[in-house]
N, CA, C and O of each residue as an XYZ file, in Angstrom:
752
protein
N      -4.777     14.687    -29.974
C      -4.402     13.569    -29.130
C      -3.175     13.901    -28.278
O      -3.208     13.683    -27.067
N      -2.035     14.449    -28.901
C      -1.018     14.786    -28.162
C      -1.543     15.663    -26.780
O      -1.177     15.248    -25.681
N      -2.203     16.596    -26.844
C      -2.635     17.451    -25.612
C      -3.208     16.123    -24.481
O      -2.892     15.835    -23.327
N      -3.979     15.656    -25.260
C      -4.777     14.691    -23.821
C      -3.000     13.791    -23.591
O      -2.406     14.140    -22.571
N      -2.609     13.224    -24.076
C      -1.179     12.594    -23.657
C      -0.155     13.098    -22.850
O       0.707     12.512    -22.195
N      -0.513     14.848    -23.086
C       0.252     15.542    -22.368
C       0.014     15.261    -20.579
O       0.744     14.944    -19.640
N      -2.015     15.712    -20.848
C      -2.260     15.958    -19.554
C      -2.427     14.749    -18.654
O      -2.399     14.841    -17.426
N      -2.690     13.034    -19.649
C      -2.363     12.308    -18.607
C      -0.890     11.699    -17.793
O      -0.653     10.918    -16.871
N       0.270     12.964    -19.170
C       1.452     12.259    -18.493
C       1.493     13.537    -16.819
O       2.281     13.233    -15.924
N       0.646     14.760    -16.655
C       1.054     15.074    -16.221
C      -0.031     15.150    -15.134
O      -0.102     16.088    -14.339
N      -0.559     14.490    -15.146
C      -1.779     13.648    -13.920
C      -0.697     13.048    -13.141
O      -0.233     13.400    -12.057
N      -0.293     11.781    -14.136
C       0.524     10.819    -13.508
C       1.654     11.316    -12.634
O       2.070     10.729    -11.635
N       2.146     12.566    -13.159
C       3.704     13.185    -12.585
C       2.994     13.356    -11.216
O       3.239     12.609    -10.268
N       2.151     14.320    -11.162
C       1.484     15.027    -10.235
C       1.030     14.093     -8.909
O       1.040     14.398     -7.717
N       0.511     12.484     -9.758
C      -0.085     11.698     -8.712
C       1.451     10.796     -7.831
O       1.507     10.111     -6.810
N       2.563     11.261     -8.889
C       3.808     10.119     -8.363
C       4.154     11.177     -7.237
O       3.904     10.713     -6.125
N       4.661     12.472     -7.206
C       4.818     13.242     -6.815
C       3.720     13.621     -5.494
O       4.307     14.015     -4.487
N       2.925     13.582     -5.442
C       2.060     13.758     -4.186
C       2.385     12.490     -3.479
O       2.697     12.595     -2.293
N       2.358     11.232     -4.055
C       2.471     10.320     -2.907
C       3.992     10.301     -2.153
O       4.249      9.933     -1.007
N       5.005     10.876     -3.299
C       6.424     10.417     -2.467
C       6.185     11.733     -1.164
O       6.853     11.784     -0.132
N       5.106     12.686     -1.533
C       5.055     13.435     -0.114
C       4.402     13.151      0.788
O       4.697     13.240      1.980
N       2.952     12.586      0.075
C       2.048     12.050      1.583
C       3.084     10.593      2.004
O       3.037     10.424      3.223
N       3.740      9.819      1.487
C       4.260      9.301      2.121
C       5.152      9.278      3.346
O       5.166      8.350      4.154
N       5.932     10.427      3.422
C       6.940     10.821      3.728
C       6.652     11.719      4.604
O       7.364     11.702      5.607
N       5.495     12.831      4.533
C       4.749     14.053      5.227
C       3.524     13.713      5.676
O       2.825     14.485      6.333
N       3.214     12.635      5.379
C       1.812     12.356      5.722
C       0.964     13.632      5.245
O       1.541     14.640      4.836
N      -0.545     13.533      5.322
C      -1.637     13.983      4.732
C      -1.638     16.415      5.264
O      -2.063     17.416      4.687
N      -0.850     16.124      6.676
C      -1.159     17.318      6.950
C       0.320     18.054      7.047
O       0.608     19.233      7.255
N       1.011     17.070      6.852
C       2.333     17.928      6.473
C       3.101     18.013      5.008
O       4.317     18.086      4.831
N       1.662     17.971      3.631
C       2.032     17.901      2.748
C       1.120     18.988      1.878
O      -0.004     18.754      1.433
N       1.887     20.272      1.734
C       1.507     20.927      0.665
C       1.032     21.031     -0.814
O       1.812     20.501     -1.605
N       0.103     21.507     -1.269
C       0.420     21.482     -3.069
C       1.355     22.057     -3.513
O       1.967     21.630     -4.492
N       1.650     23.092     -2.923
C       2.630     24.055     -3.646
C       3.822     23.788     -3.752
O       4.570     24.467     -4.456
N       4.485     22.050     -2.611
C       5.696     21.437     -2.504
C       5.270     20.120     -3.613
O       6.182     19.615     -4.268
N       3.839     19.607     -3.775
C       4.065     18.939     -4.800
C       3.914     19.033     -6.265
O       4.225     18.220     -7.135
N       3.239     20.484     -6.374
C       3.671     21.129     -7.898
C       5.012     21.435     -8.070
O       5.465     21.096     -9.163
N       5.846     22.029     -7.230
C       7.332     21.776     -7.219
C       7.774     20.256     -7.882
O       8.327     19.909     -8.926
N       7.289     19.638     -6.839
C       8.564     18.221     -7.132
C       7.834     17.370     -8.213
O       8.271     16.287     -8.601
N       6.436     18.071     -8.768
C       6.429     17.544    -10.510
C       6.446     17.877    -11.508
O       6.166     17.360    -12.590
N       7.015     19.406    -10.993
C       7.714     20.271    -12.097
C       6.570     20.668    -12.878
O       6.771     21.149    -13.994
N       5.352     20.525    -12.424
C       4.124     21.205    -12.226
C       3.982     22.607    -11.850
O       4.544     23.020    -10.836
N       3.157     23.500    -12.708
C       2.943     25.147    -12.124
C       1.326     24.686    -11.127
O       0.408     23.880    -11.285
N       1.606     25.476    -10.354
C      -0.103     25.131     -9.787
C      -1.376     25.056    -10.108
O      -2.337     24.473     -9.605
N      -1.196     25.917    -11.270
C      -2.121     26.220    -11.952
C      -2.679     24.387    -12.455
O      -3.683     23.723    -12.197
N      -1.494     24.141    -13.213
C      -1.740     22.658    -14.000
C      -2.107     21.403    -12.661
O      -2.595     20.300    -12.906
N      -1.782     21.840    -11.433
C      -1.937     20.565    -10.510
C      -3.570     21.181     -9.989
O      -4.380     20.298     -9.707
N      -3.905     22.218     -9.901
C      -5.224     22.662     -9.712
C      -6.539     22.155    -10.900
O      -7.754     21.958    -10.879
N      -5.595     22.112    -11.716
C      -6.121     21.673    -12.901
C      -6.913     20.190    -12.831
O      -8.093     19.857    -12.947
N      -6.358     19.874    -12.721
C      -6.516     18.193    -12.558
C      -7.090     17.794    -11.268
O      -7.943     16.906    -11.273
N      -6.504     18.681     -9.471
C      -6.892     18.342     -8.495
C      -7.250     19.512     -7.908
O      -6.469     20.398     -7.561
N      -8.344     19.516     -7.806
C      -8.889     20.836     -6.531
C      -8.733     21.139     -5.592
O      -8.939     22.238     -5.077
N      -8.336     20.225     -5.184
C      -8.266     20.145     -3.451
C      -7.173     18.879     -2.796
O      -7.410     17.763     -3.257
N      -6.300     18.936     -2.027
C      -5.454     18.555     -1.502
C      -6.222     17.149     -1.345
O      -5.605     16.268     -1.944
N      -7.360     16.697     -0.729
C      -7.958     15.869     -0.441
C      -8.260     15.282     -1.814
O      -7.861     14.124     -1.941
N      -8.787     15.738     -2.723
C      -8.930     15.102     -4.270
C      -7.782     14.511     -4.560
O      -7.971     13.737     -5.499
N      -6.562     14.504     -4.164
C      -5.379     14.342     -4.518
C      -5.219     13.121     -4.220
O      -5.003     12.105     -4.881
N      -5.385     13.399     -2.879
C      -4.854     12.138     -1.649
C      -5.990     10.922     -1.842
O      -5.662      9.780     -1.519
N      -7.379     11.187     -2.391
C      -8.052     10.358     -3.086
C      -7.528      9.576     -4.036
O      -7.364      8.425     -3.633
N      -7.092      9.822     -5.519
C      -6.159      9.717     -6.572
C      -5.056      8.620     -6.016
O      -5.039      7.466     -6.446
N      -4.256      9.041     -5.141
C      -3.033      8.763     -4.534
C      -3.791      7.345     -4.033
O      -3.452      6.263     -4.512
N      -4.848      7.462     -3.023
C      -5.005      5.800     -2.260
C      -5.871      4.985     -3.047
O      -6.245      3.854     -2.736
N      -6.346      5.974     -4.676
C      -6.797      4.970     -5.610
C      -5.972      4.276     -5.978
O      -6.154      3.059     -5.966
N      -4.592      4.927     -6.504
C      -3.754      4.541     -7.638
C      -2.754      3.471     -7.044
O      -2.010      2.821     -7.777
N      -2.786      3.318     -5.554
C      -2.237      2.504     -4.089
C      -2.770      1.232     -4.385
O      -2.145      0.218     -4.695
N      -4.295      1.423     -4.229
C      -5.164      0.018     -4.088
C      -5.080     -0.417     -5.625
O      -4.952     -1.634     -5.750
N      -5.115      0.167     -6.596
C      -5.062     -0.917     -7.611
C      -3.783     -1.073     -7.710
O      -3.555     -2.280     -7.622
N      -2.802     -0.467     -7.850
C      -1.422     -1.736     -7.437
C      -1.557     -2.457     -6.611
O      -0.998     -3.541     -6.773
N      -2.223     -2.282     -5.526
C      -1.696     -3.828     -4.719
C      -3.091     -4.400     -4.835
O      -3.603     -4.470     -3.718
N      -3.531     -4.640     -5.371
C      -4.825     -5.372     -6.361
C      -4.385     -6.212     -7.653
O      -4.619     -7.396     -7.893
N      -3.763     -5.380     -8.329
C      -2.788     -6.050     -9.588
C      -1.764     -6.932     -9.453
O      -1.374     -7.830    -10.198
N      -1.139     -6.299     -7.707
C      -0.210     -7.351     -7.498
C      -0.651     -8.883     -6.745
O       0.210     -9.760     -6.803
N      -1.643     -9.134     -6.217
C      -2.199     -9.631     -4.989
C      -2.440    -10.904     -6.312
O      -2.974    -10.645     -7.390
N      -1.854    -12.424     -5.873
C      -2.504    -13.662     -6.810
C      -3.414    -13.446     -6.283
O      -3.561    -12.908     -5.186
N      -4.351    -13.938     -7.176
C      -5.658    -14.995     -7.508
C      -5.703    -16.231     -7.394
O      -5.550    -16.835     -8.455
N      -5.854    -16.820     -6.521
C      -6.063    -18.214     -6.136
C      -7.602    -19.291     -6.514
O      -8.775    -18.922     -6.470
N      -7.317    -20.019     -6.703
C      -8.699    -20.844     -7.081
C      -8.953    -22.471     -6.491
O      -8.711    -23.614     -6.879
N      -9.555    -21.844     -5.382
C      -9.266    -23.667     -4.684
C      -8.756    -23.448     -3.460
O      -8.468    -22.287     -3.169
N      -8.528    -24.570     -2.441
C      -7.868    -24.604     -1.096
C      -6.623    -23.714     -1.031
O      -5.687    -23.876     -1.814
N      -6.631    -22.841     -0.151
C      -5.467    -21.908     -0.242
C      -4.525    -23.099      1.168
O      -5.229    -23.812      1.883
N      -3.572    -23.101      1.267
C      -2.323    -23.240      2.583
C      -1.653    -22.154      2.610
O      -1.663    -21.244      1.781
N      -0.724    -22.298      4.120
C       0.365    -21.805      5.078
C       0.718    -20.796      3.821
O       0.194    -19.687      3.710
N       2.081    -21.558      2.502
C       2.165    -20.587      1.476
C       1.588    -20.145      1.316
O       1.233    -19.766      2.432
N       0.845    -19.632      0.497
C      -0.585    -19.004     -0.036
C      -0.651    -17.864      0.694
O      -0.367    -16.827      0.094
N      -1.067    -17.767      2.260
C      -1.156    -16.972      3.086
C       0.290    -16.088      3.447
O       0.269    -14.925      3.850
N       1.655    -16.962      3.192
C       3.030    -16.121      3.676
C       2.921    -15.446      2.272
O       2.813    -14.221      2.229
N       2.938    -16.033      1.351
C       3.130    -14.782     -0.516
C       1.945    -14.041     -0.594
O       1.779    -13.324     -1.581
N       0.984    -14.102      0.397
C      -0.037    -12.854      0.104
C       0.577    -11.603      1.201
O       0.390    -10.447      0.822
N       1.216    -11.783      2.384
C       1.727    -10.908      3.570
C       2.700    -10.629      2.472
O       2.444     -9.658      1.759
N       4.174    -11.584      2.129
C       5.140    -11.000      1.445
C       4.648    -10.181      0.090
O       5.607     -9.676     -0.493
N       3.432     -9.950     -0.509
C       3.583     -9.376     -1.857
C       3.174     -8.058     -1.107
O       3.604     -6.952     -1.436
N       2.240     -8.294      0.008
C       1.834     -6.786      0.840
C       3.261     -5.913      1.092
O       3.452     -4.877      0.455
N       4.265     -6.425      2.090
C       5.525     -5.858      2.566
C       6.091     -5.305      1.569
O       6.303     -4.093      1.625
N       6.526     -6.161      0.253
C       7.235     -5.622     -0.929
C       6.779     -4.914     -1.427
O       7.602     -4.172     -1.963
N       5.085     -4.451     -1.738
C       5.217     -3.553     -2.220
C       5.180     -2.597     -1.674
O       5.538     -1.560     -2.234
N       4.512     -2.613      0.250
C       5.262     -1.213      0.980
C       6.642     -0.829      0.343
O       6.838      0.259     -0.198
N       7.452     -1.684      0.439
C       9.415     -1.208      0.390
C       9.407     -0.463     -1.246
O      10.051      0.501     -1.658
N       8.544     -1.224     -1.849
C       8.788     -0.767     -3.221
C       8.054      0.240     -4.111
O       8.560      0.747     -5.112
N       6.755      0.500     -3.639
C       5.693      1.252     -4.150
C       5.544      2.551     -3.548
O       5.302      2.539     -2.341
N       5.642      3.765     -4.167
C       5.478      4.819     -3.270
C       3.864      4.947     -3.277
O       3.333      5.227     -2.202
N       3.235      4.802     -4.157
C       2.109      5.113     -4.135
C       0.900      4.046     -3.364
O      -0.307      4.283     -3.314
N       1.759      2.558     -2.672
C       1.480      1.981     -1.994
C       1.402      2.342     -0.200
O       0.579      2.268      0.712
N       2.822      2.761     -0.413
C       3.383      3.601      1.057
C       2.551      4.664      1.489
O       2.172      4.831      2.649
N       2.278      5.389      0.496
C       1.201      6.677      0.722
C      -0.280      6.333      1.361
O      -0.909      6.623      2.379
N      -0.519      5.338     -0.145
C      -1.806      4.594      0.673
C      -2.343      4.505      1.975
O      -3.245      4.961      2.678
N      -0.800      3.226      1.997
C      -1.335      3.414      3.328
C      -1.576      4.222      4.732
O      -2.379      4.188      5.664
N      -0.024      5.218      4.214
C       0.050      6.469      5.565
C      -1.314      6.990      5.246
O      -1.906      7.296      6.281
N      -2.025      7.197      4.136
C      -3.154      8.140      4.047
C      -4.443      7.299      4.579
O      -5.463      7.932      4.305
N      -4.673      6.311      5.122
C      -5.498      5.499      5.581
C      -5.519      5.742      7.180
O      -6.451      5.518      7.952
N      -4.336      6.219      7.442
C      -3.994      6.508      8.820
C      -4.514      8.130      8.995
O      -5.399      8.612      9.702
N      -3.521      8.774      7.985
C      -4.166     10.495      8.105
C      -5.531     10.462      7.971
O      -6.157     10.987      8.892
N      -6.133     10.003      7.102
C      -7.665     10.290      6.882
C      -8.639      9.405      7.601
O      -9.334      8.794      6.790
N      -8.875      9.177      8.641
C      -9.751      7.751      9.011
C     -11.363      8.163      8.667
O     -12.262      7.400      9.021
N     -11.564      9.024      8.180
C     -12.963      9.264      7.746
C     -13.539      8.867      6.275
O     -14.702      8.715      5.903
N     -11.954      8.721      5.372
C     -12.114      7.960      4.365
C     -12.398      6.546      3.719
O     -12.568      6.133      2.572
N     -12.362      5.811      5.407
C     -12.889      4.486      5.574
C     -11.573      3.490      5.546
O     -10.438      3.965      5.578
N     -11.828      2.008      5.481
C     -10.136      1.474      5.524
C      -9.184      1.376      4.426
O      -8.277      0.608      4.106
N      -9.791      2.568      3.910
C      -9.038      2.603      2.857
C      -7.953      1.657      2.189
O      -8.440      0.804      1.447
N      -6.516      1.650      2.321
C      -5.970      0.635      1.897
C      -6.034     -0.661      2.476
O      -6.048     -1.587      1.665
N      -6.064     -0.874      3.362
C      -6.097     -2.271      4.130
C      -7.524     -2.973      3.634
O      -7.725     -4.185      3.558
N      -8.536     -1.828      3.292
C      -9.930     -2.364      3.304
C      -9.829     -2.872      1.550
O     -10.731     -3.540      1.044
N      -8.563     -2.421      0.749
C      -8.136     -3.258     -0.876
C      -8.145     -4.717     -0.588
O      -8.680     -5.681     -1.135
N      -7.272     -4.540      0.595
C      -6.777     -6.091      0.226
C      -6.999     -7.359      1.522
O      -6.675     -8.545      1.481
N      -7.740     -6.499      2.744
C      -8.294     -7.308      3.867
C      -9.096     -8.220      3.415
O      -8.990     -9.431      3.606
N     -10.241     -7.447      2.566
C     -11.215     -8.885      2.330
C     -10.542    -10.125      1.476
O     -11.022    -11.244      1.652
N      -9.615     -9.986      0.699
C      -9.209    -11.075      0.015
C      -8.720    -11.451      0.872
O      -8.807    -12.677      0.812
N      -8.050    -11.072      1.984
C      -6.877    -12.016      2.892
C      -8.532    -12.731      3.898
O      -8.227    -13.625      4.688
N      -9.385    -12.532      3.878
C     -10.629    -13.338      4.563
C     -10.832    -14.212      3.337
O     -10.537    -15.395      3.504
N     -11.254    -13.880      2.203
C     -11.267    -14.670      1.588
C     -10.403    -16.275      1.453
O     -10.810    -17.415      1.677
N      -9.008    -15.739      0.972
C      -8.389    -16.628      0.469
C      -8.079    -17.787      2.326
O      -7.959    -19.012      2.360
N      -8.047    -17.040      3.282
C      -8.173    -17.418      4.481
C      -9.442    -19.021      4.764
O      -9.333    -20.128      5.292
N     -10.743    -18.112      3.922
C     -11.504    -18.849      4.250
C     -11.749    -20.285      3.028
O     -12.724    -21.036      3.002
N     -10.784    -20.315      2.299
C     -10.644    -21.363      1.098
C      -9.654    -22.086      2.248
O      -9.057    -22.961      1.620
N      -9.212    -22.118      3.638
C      -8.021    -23.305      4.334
C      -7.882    -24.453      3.434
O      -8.917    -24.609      2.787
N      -7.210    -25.087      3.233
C      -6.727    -26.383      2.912
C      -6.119    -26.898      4.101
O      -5.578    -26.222      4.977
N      -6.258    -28.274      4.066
C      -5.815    -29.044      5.376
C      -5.219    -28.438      6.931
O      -5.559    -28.189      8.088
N      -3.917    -28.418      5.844
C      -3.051    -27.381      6.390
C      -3.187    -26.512      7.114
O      -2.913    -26.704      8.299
N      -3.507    -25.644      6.818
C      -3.913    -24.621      7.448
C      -4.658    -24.326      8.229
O      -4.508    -23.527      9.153
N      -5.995    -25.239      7.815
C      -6.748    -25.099      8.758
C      -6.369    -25.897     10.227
O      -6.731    -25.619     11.370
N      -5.428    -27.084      9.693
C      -4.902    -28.040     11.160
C      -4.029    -27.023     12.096
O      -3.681    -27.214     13.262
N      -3.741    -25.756     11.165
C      -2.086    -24.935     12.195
C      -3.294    -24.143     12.873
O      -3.033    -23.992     14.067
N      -4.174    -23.744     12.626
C      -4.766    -22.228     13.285
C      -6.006    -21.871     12.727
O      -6.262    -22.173     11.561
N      -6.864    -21.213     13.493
C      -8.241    -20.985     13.361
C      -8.097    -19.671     12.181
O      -7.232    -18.798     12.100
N      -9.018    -19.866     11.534
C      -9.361    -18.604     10.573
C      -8.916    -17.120     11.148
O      -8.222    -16.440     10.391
N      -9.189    -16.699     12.139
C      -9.239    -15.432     13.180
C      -8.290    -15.351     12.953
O      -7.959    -14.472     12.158
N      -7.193    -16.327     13.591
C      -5.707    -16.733     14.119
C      -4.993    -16.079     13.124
O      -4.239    -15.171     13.474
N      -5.105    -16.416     11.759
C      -4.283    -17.068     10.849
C      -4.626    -15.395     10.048
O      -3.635    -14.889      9.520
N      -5.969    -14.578      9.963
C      -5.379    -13.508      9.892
C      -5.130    -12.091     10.711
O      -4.733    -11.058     10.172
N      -5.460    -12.251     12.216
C      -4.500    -11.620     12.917
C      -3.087    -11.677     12.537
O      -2.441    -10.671     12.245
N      -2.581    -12.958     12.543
C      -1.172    -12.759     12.354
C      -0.738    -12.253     11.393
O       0.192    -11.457     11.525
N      -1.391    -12.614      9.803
C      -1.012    -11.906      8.820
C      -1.528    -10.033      9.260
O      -1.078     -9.098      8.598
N      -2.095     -9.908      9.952
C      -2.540     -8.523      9.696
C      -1.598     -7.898     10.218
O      -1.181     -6.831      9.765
N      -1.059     -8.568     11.405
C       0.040     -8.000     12.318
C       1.237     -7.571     11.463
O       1.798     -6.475     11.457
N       1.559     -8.868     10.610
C       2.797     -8.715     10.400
C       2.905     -7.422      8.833
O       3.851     -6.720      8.476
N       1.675     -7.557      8.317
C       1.899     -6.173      7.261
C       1.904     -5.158      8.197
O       2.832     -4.372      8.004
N       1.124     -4.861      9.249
C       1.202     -3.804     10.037
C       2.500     -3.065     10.419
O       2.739     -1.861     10.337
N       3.496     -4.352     10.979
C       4.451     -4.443     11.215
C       5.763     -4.178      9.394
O       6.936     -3.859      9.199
N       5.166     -4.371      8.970
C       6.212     -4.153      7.479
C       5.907     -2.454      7.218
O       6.765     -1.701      6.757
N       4.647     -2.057      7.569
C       4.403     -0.924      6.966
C       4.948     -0.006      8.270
O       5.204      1.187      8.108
N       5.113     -0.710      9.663
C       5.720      0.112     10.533
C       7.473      0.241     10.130
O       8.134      1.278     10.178
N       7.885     -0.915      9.796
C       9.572     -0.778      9.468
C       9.577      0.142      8.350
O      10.459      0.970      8.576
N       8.923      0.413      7.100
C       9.139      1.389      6.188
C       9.047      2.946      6.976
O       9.771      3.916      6.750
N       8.169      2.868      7.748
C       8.098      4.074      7.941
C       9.376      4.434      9.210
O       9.703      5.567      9.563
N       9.710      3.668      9.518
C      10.682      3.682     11.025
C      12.457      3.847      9.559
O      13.295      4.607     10.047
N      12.699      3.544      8.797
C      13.620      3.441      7.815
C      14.513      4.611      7.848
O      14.035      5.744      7.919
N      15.622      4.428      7.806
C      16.419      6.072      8.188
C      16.253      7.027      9.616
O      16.946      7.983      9.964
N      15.097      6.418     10.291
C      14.823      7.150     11.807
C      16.280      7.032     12.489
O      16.724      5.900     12.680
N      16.646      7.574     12.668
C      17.747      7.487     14.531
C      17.200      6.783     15.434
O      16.133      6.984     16.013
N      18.142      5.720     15.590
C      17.552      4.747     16.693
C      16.597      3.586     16.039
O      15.884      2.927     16.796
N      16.587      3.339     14.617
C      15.847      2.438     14.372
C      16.429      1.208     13.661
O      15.772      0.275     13.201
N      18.146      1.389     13.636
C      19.210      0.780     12.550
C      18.897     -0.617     13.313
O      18.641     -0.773     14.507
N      18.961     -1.283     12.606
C      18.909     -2.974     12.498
C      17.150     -3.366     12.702
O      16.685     -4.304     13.349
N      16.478     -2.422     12.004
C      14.884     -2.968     11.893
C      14.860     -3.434     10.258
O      15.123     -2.528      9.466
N      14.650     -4.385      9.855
C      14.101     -5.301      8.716
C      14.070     -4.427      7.933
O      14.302     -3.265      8.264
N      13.807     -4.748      6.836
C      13.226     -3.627      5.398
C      11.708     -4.636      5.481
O      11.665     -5.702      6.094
N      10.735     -4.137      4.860
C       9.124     -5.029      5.212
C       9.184     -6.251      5.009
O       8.792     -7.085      5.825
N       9.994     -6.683      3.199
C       9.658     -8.045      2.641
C      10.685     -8.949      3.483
O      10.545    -10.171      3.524
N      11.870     -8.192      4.246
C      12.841     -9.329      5.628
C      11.895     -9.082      6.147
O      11.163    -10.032      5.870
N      11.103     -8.101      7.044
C      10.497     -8.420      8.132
C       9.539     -9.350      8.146
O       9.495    -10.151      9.079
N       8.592     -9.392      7.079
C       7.539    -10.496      6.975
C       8.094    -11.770      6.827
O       7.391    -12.725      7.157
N       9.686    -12.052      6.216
C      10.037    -13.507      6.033
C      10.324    -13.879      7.697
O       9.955    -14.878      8.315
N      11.075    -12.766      8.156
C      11.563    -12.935     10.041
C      10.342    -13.307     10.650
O      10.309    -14.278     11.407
N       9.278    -12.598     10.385
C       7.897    -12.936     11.338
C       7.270    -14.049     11.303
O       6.734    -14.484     12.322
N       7.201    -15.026      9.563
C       6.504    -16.442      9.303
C       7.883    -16.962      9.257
O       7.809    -17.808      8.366
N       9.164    -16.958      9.713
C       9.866    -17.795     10.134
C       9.650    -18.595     11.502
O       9.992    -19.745     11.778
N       9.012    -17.687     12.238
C       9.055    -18.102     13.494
C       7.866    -18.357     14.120
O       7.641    -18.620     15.302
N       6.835    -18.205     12.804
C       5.475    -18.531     13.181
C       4.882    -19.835     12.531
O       3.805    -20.321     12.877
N       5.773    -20.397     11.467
C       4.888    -21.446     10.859
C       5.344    -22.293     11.354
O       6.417    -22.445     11.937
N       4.069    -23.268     11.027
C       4.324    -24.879     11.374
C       5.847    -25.639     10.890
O       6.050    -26.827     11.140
């Protein structure tokens, strides 16, 4: 038992470690041989587990979508305005907070052949819970409306993470301010 414990602690190293690079390097400026380094991984052991750079980055926008799957409420019944701002804000926070969220999503961007990958976790629930309106909501804005804007504004959270430390980008939001700045000035 200890051996298999070993190798899923060192899956996990391997999978934390690839995303803080595809995050950061995106998909084609991220080596194995820099992320067997930074998980203190020999290559041998990250070959082990992943074959191919792309097997990796698979892993990585799995292990993305079920966090922000785990994090995302479950609603049951007429969703409102709230409902829709704590589903954008749990998106933003966990850009700021999740590396393996952050990766996700840069790797949805590097890979577009992999389909919508992260956005395609948690888009349909935002149609979903969209299409449960309660009064509310449905009186502020048409279904379309209501998630364009939310789509915008994660778009926009996952653009401030990545803009973060740039030159020339000081006084841009961190995601979970930017999404409160954006339905400040958008809700009813």
């Amino acid at each position: 038992m200890a051996r298999q414990e070993r190798a899923e602690r060192t899956r996990r190293a391997v999978i934390h470690a690839a995303a803080r690079e595809f995050a950061e390097h995106g998909f084609a400026g991220t080596s194995l041989a820099r992320i067997s380094g930074a998980a203190g991984v020999t290559m041998g052991a990250l070959t082990f587990h992943f074959a191919t750079k792309g097997e990796l980055a698979d892993a990585v926008s799995e292990s993305g979508g079920t966090t922000t799957r785990k994090a995302l409420p479950l609603r049951q019944g007429p969703a409102g305005v709230a409902d829709v701002v704590g589903f954008t804000r749990t998106l933003a926070r966990l850009l700021e907070q999740e590396v393996v969220v952050r990766a996700a999503a840069r790797l949805t961007w590097d890979r577009p052949a992999a389909g919508a990958g992260w956005y395609g976790t948690w888009l349909p629930l935002l149609h979903e819970l969209v299409g449960q309106a309660d009064e509310e909501l449905a009186a502020w804005a048409s279904p379309q409306a209501v998630v364009a804007l939310a789509l915008s504004i994660v778009a926009g959270a996952e653009t401030a993470v990545r803009l973060d430390g740039l030159p020339g980008a000081e006084g841009v939001a961190a995601p979970a301010h930017h999404a409160t700045l954006v339905w400040g000035l958008a809700r009813p």
